[in-house]
Every structure is written in structure tokens, then in C-alpha cells.
PDB file of C-alpha atoms in Angstrom:
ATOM      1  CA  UNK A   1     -24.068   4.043  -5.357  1.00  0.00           C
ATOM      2  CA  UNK A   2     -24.460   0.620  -3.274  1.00  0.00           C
ATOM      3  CA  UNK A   3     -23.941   1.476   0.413  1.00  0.00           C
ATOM      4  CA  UNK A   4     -22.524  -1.752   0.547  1.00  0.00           C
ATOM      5  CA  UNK A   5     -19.693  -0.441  -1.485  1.00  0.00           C
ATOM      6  CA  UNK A   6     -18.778   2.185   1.239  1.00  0.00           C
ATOM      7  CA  UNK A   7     -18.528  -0.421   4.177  1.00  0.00           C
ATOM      8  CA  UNK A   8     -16.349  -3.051   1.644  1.00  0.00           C
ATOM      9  CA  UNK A   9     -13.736  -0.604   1.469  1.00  0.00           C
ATOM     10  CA  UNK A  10     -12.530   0.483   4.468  1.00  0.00           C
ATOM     11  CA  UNK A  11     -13.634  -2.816   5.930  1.00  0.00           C
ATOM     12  CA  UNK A  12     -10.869  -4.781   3.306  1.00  0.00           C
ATOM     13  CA  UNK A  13      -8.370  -2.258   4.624  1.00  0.00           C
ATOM     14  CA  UNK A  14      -8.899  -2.674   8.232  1.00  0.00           C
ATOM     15  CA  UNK A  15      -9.934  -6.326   7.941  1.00  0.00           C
ATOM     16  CA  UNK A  16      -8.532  -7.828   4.955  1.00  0.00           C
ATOM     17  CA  UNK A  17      -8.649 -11.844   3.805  1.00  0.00           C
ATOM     18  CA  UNK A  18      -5.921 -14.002   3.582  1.00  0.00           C
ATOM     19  CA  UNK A  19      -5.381 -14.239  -0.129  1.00  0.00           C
ATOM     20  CA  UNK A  20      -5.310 -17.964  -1.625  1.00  0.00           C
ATOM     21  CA  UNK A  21      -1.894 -17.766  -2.834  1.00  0.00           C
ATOM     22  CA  UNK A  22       0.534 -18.533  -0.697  1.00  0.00           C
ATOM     23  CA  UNK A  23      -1.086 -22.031   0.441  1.00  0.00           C
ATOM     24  CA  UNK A  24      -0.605 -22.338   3.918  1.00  0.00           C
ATOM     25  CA  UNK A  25       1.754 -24.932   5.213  1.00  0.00           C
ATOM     26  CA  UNK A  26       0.564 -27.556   6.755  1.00  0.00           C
ATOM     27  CA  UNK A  27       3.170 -30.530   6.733  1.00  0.00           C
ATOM     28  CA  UNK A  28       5.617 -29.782  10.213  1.00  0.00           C
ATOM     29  CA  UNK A  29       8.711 -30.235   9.007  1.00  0.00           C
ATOM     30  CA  UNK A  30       7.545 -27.927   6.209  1.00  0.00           C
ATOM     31  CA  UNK A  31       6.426 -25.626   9.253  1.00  0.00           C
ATOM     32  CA  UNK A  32       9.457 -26.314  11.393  1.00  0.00           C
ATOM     33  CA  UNK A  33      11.973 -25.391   8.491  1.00  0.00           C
ATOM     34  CA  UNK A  34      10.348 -21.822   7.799  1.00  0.00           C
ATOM     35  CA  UNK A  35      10.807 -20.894  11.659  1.00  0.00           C
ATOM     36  CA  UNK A  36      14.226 -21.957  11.566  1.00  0.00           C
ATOM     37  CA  UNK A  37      14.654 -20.013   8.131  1.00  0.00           C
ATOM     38  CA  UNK A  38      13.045 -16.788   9.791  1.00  0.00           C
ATOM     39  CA  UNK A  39      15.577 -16.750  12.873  1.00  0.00           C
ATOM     40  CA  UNK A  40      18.675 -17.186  10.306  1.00  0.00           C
ATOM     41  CA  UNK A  41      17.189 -14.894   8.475  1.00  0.00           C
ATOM     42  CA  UNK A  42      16.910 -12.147  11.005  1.00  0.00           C
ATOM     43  CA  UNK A  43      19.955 -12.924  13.492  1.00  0.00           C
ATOM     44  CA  UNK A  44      22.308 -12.236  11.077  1.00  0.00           C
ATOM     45  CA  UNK A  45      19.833  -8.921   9.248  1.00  0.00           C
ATOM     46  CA  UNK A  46      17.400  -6.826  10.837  1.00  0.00           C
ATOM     47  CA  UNK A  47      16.629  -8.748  13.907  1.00  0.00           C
ATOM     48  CA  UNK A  48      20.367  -8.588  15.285  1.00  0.00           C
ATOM     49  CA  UNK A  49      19.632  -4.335  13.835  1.00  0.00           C
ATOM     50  CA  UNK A  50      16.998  -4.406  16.195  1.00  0.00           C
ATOM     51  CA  UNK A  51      18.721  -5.922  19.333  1.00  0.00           C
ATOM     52  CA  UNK A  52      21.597  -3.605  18.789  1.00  0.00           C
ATOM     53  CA  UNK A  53      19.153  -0.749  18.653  1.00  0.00           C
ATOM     54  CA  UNK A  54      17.985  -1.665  22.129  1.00  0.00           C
ATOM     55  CA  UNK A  55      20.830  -1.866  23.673  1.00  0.00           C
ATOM     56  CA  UNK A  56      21.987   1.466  22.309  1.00  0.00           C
ATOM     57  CA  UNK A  57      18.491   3.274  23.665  1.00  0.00           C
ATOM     58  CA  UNK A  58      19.337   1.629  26.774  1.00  0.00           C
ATOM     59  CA  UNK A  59      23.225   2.969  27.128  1.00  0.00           C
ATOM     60  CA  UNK A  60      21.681   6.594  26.136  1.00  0.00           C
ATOM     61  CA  UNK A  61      18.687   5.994  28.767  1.00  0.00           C
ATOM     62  CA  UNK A  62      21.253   5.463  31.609  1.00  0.00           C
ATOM     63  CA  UNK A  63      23.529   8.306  30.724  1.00  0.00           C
ATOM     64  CA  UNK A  64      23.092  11.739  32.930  1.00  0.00           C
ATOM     65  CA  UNK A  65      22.290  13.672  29.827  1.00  0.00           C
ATOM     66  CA  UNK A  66      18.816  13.441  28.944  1.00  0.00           C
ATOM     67  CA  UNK A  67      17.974  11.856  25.106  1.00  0.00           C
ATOM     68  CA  UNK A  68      17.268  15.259  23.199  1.00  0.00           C
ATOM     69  CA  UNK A  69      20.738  16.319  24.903  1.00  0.00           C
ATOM     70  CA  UNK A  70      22.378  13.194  23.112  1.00  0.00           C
ATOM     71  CA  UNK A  71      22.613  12.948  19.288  1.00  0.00           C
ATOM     72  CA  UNK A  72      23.171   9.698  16.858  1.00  0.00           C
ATOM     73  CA  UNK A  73      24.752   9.565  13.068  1.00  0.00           C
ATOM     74  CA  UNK A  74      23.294   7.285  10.390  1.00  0.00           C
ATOM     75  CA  UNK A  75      25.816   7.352   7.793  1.00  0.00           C
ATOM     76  CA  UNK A  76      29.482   8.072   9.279  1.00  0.00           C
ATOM     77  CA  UNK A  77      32.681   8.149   8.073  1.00  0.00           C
ATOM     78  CA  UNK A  78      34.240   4.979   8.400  1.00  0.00           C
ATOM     79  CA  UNK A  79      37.632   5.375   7.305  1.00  0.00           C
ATOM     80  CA  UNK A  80      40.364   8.529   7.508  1.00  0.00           C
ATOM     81  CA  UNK A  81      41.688   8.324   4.069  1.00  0.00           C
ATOM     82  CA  UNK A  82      39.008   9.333   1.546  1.00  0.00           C
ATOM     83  CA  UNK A  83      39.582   6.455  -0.962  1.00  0.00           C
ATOM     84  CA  UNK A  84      39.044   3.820   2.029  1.00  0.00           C
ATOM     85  CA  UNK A  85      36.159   5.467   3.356  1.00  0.00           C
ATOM     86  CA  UNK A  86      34.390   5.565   0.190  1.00  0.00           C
ATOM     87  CA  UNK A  87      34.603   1.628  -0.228  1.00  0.00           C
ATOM     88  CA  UNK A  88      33.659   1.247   3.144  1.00  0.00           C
ATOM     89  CA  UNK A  89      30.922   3.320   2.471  1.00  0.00           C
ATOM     90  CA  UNK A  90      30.205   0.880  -0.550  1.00  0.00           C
ATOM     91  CA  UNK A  91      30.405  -1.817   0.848  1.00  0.00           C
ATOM     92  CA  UNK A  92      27.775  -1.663   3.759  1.00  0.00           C
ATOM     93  CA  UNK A  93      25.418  -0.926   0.515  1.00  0.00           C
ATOM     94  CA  UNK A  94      26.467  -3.815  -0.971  1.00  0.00           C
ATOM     95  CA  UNK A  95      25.502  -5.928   2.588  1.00  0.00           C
ATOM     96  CA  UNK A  96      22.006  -4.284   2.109  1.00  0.00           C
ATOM     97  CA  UNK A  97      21.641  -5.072  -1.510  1.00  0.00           C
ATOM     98  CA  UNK A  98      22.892  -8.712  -0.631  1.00  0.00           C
ATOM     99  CA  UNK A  99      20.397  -8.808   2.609  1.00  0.00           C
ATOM    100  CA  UNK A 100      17.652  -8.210   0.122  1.00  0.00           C
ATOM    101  CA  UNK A 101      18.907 -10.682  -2.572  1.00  0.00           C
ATOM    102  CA  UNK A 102      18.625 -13.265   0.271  1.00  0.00           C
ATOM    103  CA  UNK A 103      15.157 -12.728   1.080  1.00  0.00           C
ATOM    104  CA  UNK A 104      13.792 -13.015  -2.590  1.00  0.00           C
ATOM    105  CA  UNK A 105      16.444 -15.620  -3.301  1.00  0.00           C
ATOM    106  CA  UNK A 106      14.476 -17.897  -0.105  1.00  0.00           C
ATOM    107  CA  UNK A 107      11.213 -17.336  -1.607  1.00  0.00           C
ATOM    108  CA  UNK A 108      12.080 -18.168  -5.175  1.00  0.00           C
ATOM    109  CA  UNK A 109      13.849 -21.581  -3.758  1.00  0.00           C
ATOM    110  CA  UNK A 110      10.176 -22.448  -1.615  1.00  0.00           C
ATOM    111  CA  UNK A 111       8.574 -21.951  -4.780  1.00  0.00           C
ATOM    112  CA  UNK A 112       7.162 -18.338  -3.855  1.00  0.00           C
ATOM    113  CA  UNK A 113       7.009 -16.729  -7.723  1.00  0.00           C
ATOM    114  CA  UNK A 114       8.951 -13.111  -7.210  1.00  0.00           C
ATOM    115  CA  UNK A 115       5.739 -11.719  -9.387  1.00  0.00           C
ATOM    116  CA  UNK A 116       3.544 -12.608  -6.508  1.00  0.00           C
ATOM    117  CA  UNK A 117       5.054  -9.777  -4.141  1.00  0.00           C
ATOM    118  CA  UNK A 118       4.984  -7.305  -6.827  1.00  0.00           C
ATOM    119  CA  UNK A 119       9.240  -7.559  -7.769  1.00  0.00           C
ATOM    120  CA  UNK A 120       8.561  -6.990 -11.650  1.00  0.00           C
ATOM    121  CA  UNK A 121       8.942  -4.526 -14.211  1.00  0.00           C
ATOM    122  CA  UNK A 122       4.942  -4.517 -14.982  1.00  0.00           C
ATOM    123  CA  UNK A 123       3.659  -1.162 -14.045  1.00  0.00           C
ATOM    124  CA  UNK A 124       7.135   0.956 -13.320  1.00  0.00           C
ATOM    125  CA  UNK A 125       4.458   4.270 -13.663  1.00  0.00           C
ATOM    126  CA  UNK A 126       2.380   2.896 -11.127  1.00  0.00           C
ATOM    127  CA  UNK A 127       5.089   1.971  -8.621  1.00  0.00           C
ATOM    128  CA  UNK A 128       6.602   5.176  -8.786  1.00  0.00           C
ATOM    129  CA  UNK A 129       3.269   7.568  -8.463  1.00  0.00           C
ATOM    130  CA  UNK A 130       2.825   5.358  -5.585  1.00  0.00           C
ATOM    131  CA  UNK A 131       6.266   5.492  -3.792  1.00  0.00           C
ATOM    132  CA  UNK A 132       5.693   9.392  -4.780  1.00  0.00           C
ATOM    133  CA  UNK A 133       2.542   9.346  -2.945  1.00  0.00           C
ATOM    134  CA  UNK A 134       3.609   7.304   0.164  1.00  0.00           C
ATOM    135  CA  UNK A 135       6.631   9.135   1.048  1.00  0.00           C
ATOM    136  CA  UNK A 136       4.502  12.295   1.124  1.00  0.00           C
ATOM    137  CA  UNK A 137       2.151  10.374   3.280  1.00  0.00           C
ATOM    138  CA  UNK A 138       4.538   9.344   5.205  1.00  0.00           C
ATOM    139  CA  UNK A 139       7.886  11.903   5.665  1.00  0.00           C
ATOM    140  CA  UNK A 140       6.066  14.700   6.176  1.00  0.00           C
ATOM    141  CA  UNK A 141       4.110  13.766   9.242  1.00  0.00           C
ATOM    142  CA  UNK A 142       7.521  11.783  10.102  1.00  0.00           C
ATOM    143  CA  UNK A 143       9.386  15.014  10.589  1.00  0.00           C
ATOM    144  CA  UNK A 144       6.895  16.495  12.743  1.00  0.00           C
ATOM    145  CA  UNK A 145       6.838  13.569  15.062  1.00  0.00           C
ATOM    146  CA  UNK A 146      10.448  13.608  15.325  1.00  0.00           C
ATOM    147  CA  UNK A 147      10.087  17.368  16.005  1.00  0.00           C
ATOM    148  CA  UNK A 148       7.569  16.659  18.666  1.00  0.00           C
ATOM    149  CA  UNK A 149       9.401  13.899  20.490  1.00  0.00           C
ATOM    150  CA  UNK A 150      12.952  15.637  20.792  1.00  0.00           C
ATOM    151  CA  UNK A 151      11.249  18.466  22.056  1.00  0.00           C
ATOM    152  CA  UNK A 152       9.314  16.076  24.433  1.00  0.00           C
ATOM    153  CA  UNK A 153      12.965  14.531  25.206  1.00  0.00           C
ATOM    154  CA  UNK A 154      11.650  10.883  24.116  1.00  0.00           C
ATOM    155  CA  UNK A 155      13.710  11.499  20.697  1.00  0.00           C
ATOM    156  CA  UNK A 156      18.074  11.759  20.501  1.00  0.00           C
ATOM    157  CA  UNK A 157      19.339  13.928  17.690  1.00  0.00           C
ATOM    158  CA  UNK A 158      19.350  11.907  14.657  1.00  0.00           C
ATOM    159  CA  UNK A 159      21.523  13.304  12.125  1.00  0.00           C
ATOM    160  CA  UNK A 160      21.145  11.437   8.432  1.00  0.00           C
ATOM    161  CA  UNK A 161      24.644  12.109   7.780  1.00  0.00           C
ATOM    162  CA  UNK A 162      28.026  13.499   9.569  1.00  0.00           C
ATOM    163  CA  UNK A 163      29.862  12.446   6.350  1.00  0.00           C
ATOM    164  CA  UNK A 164      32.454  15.339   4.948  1.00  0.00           C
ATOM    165  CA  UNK A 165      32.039  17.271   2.178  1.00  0.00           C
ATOM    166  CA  UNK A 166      33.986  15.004  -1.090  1.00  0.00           C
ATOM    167  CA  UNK A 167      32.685  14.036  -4.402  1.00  0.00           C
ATOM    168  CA  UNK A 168      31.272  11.142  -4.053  1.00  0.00           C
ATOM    169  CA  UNK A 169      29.190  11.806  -0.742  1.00  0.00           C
ATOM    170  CA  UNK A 170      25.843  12.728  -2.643  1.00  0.00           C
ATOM    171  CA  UNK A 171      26.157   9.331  -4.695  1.00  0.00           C
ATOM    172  CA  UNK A 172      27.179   7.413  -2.031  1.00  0.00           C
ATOM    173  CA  UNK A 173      24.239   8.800   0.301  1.00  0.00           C
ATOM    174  CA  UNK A 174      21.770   7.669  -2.513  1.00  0.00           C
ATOM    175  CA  UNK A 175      22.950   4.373  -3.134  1.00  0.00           C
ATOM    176  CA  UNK A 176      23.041   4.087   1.041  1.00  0.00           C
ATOM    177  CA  UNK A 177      19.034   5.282   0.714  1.00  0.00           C
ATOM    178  CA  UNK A 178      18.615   2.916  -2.119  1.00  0.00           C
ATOM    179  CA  UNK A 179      20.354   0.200   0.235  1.00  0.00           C
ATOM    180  CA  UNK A 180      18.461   1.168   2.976  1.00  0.00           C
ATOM    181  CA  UNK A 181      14.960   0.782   1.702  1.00  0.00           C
ATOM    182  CA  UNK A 182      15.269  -2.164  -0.757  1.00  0.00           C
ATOM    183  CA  UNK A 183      16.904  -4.956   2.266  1.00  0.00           C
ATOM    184  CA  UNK A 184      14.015  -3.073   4.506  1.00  0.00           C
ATOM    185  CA  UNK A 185      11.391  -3.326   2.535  1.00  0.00           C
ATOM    186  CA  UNK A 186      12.101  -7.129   0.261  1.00  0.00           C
ATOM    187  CA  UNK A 187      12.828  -8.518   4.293  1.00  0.00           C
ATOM    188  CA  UNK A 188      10.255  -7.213   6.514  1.00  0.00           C
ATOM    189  CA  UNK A 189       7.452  -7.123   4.313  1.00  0.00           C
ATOM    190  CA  UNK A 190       7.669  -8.949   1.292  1.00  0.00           C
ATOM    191  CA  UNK A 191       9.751 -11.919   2.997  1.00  0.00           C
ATOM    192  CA  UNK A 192       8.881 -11.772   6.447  1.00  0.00           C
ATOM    193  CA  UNK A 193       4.603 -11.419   5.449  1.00  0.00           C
ATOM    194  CA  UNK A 194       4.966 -14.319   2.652  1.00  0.00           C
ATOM    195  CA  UNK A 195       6.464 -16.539   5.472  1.00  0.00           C
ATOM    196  CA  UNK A 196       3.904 -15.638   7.941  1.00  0.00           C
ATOM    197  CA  UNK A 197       1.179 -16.377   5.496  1.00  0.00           C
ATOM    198  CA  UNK A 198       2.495 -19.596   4.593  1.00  0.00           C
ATOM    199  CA  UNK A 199       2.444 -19.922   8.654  1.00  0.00           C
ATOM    200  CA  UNK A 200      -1.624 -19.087   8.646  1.00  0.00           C
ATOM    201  CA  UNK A 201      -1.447 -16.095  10.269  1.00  0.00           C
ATOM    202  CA  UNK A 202      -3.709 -13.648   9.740  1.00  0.00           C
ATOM    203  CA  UNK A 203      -2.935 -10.356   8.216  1.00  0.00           C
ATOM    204  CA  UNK A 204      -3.427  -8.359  11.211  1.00  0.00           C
ATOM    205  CA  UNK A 205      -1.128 -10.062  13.374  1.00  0.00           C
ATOM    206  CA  UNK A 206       1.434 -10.406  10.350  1.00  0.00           C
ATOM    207  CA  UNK A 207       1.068  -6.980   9.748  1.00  0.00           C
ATOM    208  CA  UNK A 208       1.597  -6.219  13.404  1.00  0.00           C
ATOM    209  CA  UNK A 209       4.984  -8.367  13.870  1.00  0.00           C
ATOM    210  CA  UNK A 210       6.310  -6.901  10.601  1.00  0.00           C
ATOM    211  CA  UNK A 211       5.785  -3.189  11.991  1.00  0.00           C
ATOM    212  CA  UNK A 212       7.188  -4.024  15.041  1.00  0.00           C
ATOM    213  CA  UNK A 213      10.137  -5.326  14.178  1.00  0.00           C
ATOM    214  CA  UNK A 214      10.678  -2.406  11.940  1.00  0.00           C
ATOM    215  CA  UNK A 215      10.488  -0.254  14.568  1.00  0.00           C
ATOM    216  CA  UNK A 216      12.659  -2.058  16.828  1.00  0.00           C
ATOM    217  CA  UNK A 217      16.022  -1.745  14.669  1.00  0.00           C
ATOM    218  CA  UNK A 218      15.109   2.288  14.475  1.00  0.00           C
ATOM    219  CA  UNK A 219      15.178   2.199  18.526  1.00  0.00           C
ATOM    220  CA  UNK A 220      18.607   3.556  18.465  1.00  0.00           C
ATOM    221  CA  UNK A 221      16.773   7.086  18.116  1.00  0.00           C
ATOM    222  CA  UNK A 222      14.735   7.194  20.346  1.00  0.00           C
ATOM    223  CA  UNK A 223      11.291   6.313  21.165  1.00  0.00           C
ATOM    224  CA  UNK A 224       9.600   8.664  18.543  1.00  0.00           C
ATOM    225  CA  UNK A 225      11.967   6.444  15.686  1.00  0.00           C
ATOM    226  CA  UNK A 226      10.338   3.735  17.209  1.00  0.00           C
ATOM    227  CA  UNK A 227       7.201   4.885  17.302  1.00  0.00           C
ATOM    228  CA  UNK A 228       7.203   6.589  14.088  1.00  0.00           C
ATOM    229  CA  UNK A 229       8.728   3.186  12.170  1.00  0.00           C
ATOM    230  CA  UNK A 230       5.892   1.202  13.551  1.00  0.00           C
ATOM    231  CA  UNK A 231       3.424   3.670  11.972  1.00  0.00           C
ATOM    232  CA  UNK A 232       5.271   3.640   8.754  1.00  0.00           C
ATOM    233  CA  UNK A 233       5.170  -0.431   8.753  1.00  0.00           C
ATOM    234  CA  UNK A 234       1.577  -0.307   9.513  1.00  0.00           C
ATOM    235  CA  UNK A 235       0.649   1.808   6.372  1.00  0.00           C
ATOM    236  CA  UNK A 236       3.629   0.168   4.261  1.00  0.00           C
ATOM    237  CA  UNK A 237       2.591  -3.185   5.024  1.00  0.00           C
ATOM    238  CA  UNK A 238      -1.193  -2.771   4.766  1.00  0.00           C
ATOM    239  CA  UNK A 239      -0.694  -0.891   1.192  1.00  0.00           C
ATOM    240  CA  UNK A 240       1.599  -4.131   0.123  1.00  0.00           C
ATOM    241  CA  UNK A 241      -1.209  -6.559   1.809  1.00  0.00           C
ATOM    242  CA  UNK A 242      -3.805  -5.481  -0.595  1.00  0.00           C
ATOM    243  CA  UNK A 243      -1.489  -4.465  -3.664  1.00  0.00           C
ATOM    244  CA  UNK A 244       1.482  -6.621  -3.551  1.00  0.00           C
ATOM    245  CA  UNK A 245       3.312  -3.872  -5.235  1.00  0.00           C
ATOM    246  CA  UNK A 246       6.947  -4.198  -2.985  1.00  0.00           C
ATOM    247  CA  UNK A 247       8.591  -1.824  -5.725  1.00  0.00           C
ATOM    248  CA  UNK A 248       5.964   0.591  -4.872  1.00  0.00           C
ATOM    249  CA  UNK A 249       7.535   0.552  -1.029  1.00  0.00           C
ATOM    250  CA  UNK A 250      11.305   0.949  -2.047  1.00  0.00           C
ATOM    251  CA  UNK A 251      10.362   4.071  -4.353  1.00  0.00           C
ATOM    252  CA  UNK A 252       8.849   5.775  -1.656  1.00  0.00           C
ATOM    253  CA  UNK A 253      11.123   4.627   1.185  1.00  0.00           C
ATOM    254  CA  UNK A 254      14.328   5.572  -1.070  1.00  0.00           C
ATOM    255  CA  UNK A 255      12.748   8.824  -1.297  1.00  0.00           C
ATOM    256  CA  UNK A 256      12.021   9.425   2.299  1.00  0.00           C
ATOM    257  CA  UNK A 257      15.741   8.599   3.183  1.00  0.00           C
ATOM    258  CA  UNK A 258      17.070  10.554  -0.166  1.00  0.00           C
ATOM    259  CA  UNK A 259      15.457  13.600   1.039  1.00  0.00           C
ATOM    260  CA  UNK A 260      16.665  13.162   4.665  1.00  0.00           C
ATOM    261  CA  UNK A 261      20.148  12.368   3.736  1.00  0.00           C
ATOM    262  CA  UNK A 262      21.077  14.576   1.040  1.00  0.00           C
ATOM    263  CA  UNK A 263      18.753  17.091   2.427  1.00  0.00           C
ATOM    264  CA  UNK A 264      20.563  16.927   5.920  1.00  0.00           C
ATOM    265  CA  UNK A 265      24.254  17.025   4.379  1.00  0.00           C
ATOM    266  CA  UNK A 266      23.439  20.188   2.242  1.00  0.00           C
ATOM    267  CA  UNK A 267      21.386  22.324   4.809  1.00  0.00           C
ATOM    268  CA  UNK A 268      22.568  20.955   8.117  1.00  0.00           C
ATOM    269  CA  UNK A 269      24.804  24.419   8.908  1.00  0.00           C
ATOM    270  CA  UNK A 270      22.231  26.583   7.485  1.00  0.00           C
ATOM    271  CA  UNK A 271      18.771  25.660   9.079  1.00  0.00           C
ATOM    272  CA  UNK A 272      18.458  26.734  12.566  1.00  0.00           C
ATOM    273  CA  UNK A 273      15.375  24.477  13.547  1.00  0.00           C
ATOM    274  CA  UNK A 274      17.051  21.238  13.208  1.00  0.00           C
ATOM    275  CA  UNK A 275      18.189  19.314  16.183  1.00  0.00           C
TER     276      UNK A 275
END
């Protein structure tokens, strides 16, 4: 074996080049009219999410209780009648879905081929044995640093669901998963690291701002959803940087947020050790 071959490796995962494609912008106005695009683009998505977030870690930070005293609900009933709730329930998917379509929707119009960050039908096996294998990678150490940081008291509650029992809750709580993970995932790193590229910056500090700014719209929990989003943008972004497989990242961020919604509704009166 070449020794070289060892240090490559983890050196083009810790270190990695700026691929050719997407040329870097040059022209200003060019430059000017992709800043512009990425504030429109987040004030009315995930930015504004993360603003919000801070402010609600803030009102829970100056209450008397302390955070692991203090709970918050992710998917909540919306509506009293059961009908109504349901397309209210719908329709915040269909904002997610949307919030995706306008990411790849930008890119296509600059002239960014969809292909390029992996949203194709080429290697469905592929994507999914990886999703598989990141939301192990990821969920399971997730849930123990939630563990750890509620029982620290840097953590509220989170409860994945507080909807009632009905028919249509486990669908709904998929497509809301589904939702969840595609506007996440098509924004913050396939969007949002294409832009930054075309911007010249490097993958490290790309990689950095897209991390961050996932973990700022998961603030709302606390400071281990904070923390723990930032690690999962770090490995999620990296894996995208040097595969530019993004259906890879919904599969396993759908799963993640299957197993913790679903999972939650069915055994949230019958496990003990949940917050």
C-alpha cells in the first residue's frame, strides 16, 4: 500500500479542494445579486426559523423554571376539529416541500445543473444505504447528547409530537419528516454551499456557515439541539462536499425524524426514561 494513500484520505476529508464546477463568480453585479438572493432566501425560510429559535431560548432562559423543567412540541395540533387540523397539518408540509422547490428552482435558473448536487434518480441503492448509514451515525449519538444535556439542564424537553391519537397522525408525521428533511437539506446544503462556492469560499468556512445556521433554527431546544445540529451539519455537509449525493442526506435525515416522531407518538406513555 502507498503511505501516501493513508494521508490523501483523511487529508481530502478534513481539507478538501474546491471542485471546478461551480465557476466562481467574479462579475459584481453577478456577486451582488447572489447575496441579495441568499437573504430572500433565508428571511422568509430557515434564517427567520433561526431568529425565532433565539428568541424562544431566550424567553425560556429568563423564565424562573430552569430549561430541563420547561418542555417544547415539534408537531402540534393546530386546529380543534380533526378535519381542519389535518390540512393544517398538510399544509405546513406543503411550505417545506415548496421551501425546497425554491432552492433547486434558483439554482436551475443560474444555470446550476440539479445533477451537480446529486438531485437524480442515478444510484437510488446508493442513496439509501447511505441515508441508512448516516442516520445511524448520526441519531444514535443524537439521543445521547440530548440525554446528557437535559440532565445537565442546557436541554428543554423536546417532544417530536403532542399530536392526538386519529388516523391520519402516523402519515401525517411522515410526510412532516419527509418535509422536514428535504427544505433542510436542498436549502442549507445543497443551495446555501453551491452559492457560497460560486462566492469563492472555501469549503471549510462554507461548511462552517451551513452548520451553523442549521443549528441556529434548532435553538428553540436548547443548547444541546444547537449543539447537536451543528455536529450533524458538519458530517452532513462534509459527506455532500465530497459526494454531492443531497438524496443521500434527505434519506437519512427523514429517517432520523421518522424514528423520533412516530417513535415518540407510539411509546411516549410507556417509556419511563424519556424527558
Amino acid at each position: 500500500m502507498n503511505p501516501r494513500h493513508g494521508l490523501t484520505a483523511p487529508r481530502a476529508w478534513l481539507l478538501p479542494e474546491r471542485p471546478a464546477e461551480p465557476v466562481r463568480v467574479t462579475d459584481p453585479g453577478q456577486r451582488r445579486a447572489i447575496v441579495v438572493e441568499l437573504v430572500i432566501v433565508f428571511t422568509i425560510t430557515l434564517g427567520m426559523s433561526g431568529l425565532q429559535s433565539l428568541l424562544s431560548l431566550l424567553d425560556a432562559l429568563l423564565r424562573p423554571e430552569s430549561l430541563d423543567q420547561q418542555a417544547v412540541a415539534i408537531n402540534t395540533s393546530r386546529a380543534r376539529l380533526g378535519l381542519l387540523d389535518l390540512a393544517e397539518q398538510l399544509t405546513g408540509v406543503l411550505r417545506l416541500f415548496a421551501w425546497a422547490a425554491l432552492g433547486l428552482y434558483l439554482l436551475w435558473r443560474g444555470g446550476v445543473a440539479l445533477r451537480s448536487i446529486g438531485f437524480d434518480g442515478t444510484a437510488p441503492g446508493r442513496d439509501l444505504a447511505r441515508g441508512a448509514g448516516l442516520a445511524a451515525l448520526i441519531g444514535i449519538p443524537g439521543l445521547g447528547l440530548y440525554l446528557v444535556a437535559h440532565a445537565l439542564g442546557l436541554n428543554l424537553a423536546v417532544q417530536p409530537s403532542t399530536l392526538d391519537d386519529s388516523w391520519w397522525r402516523a402519515p401525517v408525521l411522515v410526510l412532516s419528516a419527509l418535509g422536514n428533511s428535504a427544505a433542510e437539506e436542498v436549502l442549507v446544503v445543497g443551495y446555501l454551499l453551491t452559492r457560497l462556492r460560486q462566492l469563492g469560499a472555501t469549503e471549510n468556512r462554507a461548511l462552517w456557515i451551513s452548520a451553523v445556521l442549521r443549528g441556529s433554527y434548532h435553538l428553540y431546544q436548547g443548547f444541546g439541539g444547537f449543539v447537536g445540529n451543528v455536529v450533524m451539519g458538519l458530517v452532513y455537509g462534509r459527506v455532500w462536499q465530497r459526494t454531492n449525493r443531497i438524496h443521500a442526506l434527505v434519506v437519512g435525515h427523514a429517517l432520523i425524524d421518522v424514528v423520533a416522531f412516530v417513535g415518540y407518538a407510539l411509546l411516549r406513555d410507556q417509556v419511563g426514561w424519556l424527558p
